[in-house]
Amino acid sequence: MHDSYDVAVIGLGAMGGAAAYHLAARGQRVLGLERFDPAHDRGSSHGGSRIIRQAYFEHPDYVPLLLRAYELWEALERDSGADLMSLTGALMLGRPDSRTVAGSRESARRWGLPHEMLDAADIRRRFPTLAPRDDEVALYEARGGFVRPEAAVRAHVALARREGADLRFREPAQTWTALPGGQGVRITTAAGAYTAERLVVCPGAWAPELLADLGVEFTVERQVQYWFAPRGGAGPFAPERHPVYVWEDPGGVQVYGFPAYDGPEGGVKTAFFRRGSPCTPETLDRRIHPEEIAAISAHLADRIPELPGPLLRGAACMYTTTADEHFVVAPHPEHPQVTVACGFSGHGFKFTPVIGEIAADLATTGTTAHPVDLFDPRPRRTAATQHEVTQ
C-alpha cells in the first residue's frame, strides 16, 4: 500500500491536468494517474488547436463558464509562460434560423456579449476567403479564436507538479472502489494500491469503461481533422485575415476551421463537427481514407474555394458524447466522495481551466459557486443496475 492522499485524479488529459493543478494550488496532497505520457495523441486533446468562443449556440447557460474560462486561460498563460490563446475573431455562419447562428445570437443577446451580425455581402467583403450563399449570414465576435491543446495540457501538468502534485504517467488506474460511508476511495494500478479521501475521475473516451455505474449513456466517436495547403497559398488565411468559424449548411451539417496559425508550412485546419463514427479507444481507426478527404473537399469547394488544395496531413481523435450533448460535471450520484468530469462531447476543451476549478471545488467542498445544474447526471441516468466500478 502506498501513501494516502487528500485527492486522487484519474486521467491527466485536459480536464484532469487542470483539476490536479487547481487542487494542488489549494494545498491538497494530490495523486494523478495517467495511462499515457503528458499531452499524448491517443485521446481527445491533440491536433494543435481548439476553437474558443463566447456566443455559445449550444446553450446560453454555458456563457458564464466561458467568461471565467477566458480569465483562467489568461492566468494560465501568465503563470506558465506558455503561448496558449490567440484571438482571431470567430464567425458563426449559416441561415438566420440555423442552430449555429440563432443559438449564438440568443446567447449573445442574453448575456450582452459584443458581436456583429453580417449579411452575405458583409462576409465576402471582410473575409474574402469565404463565399457564403446570398441567404446566409454570420455572427461575428472579436473575442473568438483558438487555444493550443497540447501546450495547455503541458502547462497545467507543469504547474501541478510545481505545486507539489504527485503525477504518475504510464500508470493507469485498474480499479477504483468507493469505501463505505463515504470514507475515501481505494485505487489499484499495476504498481500497487493507493488510498485517498476523495477522487476526481476525468476519463475522456474511457468514460464508458471507467464510469460504468454512473448510469449515463456515452457514445465515443471517431473524428478526423484535416490540414490543407490552400491552392493560392496561405497568405489570405493568416490569423490577422481569416477567423475561426463554424459553418452550418441547410441540412444541419456543420464544418469548422482555423486560420493558418502555424504559417504557410502548417496548412489550414478544418473538420466536420459531429459527423463521426462509433469507436472505442482500442478500435479507433487512425488512418485517413481517400473518401473522407474527398467528402470534406467537396463540402468546402463552394464555401472556401481556395482551401481544399493538397492534403498535408490528417489526424483522428475522439468525441465522447452524451445523449443531450451536455457535459457531466458533478459528484457521483452514489458516491459523494467521487467527482466526475466527462462527456465533453466535442465542444469542451475551451472550458478546460474552469472545469478544473469546478472539479477542485466539488472535490474539496462538495459544491461550487459556478452554474453547473446543466451538467448533473441524475436526471439523465438510465435504468442500468448500479454497481461498484471495476475499471
XYZ file of N, CA, C and O in Angstrom, residues 9-13 32-38 40 42-43 168-175 189 202-207 209-210 281-282 318 391:
144
model
N -6.609 11.921 -8.751
C -7.196 12.284 -10.038
C -6.861 11.180 -11.031
O -5.682 10.877 -11.254
N -7.879 10.575 -11.599
C -7.690 9.560 -12.644
C -7.873 10.234 -13.994
O -8.943 10.772 -14.291
N -6.819 10.203 -14.798
C -6.828 10.839 -16.109
C -6.193 12.206 -16.040
O -6.704 13.102 -15.353
N -5.077 12.401 -16.730
C -4.362 13.673 -16.707
C -4.301 14.298 -18.094
O -3.288 14.851 -18.507
N -5.415 14.175 -18.824
C -5.563 14.922 -20.060
C -5.936 16.357 -19.751
O -5.512 16.927 -18.732
N -1.985 11.981 -9.160
C -2.543 11.923 -10.509
C -2.068 10.676 -11.221
O -0.874 10.350 -11.188
N -2.983 9.987 -11.874
C -2.675 8.753 -12.603
C -3.103 8.897 -14.057
O -4.222 9.334 -14.344
N -2.215 8.498 -14.964
C -2.474 8.628 -16.402
C -1.858 7.443 -17.137
O -0.727 7.048 -16.838
N -2.584 6.891 -18.091
C -2.104 5.696 -18.787
C -1.052 5.998 -19.849
O -0.316 5.101 -20.251
N -0.969 7.248 -20.317
C -0.002 7.603 -21.359
C 0.946 8.686 -20.851
O 0.937 9.030 -19.666
N 1.756 9.232 -21.761
C 2.639 10.347 -21.427
C 1.853 11.659 -21.418
O 0.733 11.721 -21.931
N 2.447 12.724 -20.873
C 1.739 14.014 -20.892
C 1.472 14.503 -22.314
O 2.298 14.324 -23.216
N -0.476 13.512 -24.726
C -0.387 12.451 -25.732
C -1.416 12.653 -26.835
O -2.293 13.530 -26.754
N -3.397 10.055 -27.998
C -4.208 8.833 -28.021
C -5.647 9.076 -27.596
O -6.437 8.141 -27.532
N -5.991 10.313 -27.283
C -7.330 10.598 -26.798
C -8.009 11.708 -27.576
O -8.227 11.598 -28.773
N 1.752 10.561 -11.910
C 2.355 9.306 -12.360
C 1.815 8.947 -13.745
O 0.647 8.580 -13.887
N 2.681 9.078 -14.739
C 2.329 8.762 -16.108
C 2.712 7.322 -16.424
O 3.552 6.726 -15.763
N 2.045 6.780 -17.442
C 2.176 5.365 -17.799
C 1.820 4.458 -16.615
O 2.374 3.376 -16.466
N 0.906 4.922 -15.792
C 0.410 4.121 -14.673
C -1.113 4.256 -14.613
O -1.650 5.032 -13.817
N -1.826 3.538 -15.455
C -3.287 3.668 -15.472
C -3.937 3.036 -14.252
O -3.451 2.037 -13.713
N -5.034 3.630 -13.820
C -5.834 3.014 -12.774
C -6.479 1.746 -13.328
O -7.024 1.739 -14.434
N -6.403 0.679 -12.569
C -7.051 -0.574 -12.954
C -8.435 -0.697 -12.338
O -9.382 -1.116 -13.010
N -8.558 -0.351 -11.063
C -9.865 -0.332 -10.397
C -9.908 0.832 -9.441
O -8.868 1.295 -8.957
N -3.388 0.060 -9.234
C -2.682 0.104 -10.508
C -1.749 -1.099 -10.546
O -1.638 -1.861 -9.572
N -11.580 11.836 -14.526
C -11.626 12.579 -15.794
C -11.210 11.621 -16.908
O -10.071 11.681 -17.398
N -12.093 10.715 -17.327
C -11.669 9.583 -18.137
C -11.659 9.798 -19.634
O -11.230 8.918 -20.378
N -12.155 10.947 -20.132
C -12.190 11.135 -21.571
C -12.959 10.028 -22.258
O -14.057 9.630 -21.833
N -12.385 9.492 -23.316
C -13.054 8.449 -24.100
C -13.138 7.115 -23.376
O -13.787 6.183 -23.876
N -12.523 7.014 -22.217
C -12.626 5.797 -21.404
C -13.805 5.872 -20.423
O -13.967 5.004 -19.582
N -14.659 6.874 -20.541
C -15.798 7.023 -19.632
C -16.727 5.813 -19.625
O -17.165 5.389 -18.548
N -16.106 2.826 -19.833
C -15.459 1.755 -19.072
C -15.265 2.152 -17.616
O -15.599 1.391 -16.701
N -14.735 3.353 -17.379
C -14.349 3.741 -16.034
C -15.512 4.230 -15.185
O -15.416 4.280 -13.962
N -11.558 3.563 -27.674
C -10.145 3.931 -27.733
C -9.269 2.827 -28.317
O -8.238 3.113 -28.938
N -9.688 1.571 -28.142
C -8.883 0.447 -28.647
C -9.114 0.183 -30.127
O -8.243 -0.369 -30.805
N -11.188 11.595 -30.757
C -12.455 11.037 -30.314
C -13.306 12.085 -29.612
O -12.791 12.900 -28.858
N -12.601 -1.113 -13.270
C -12.128 -0.480 -14.491
C -11.305 -1.443 -15.325
O -10.513 -2.189 -14.800
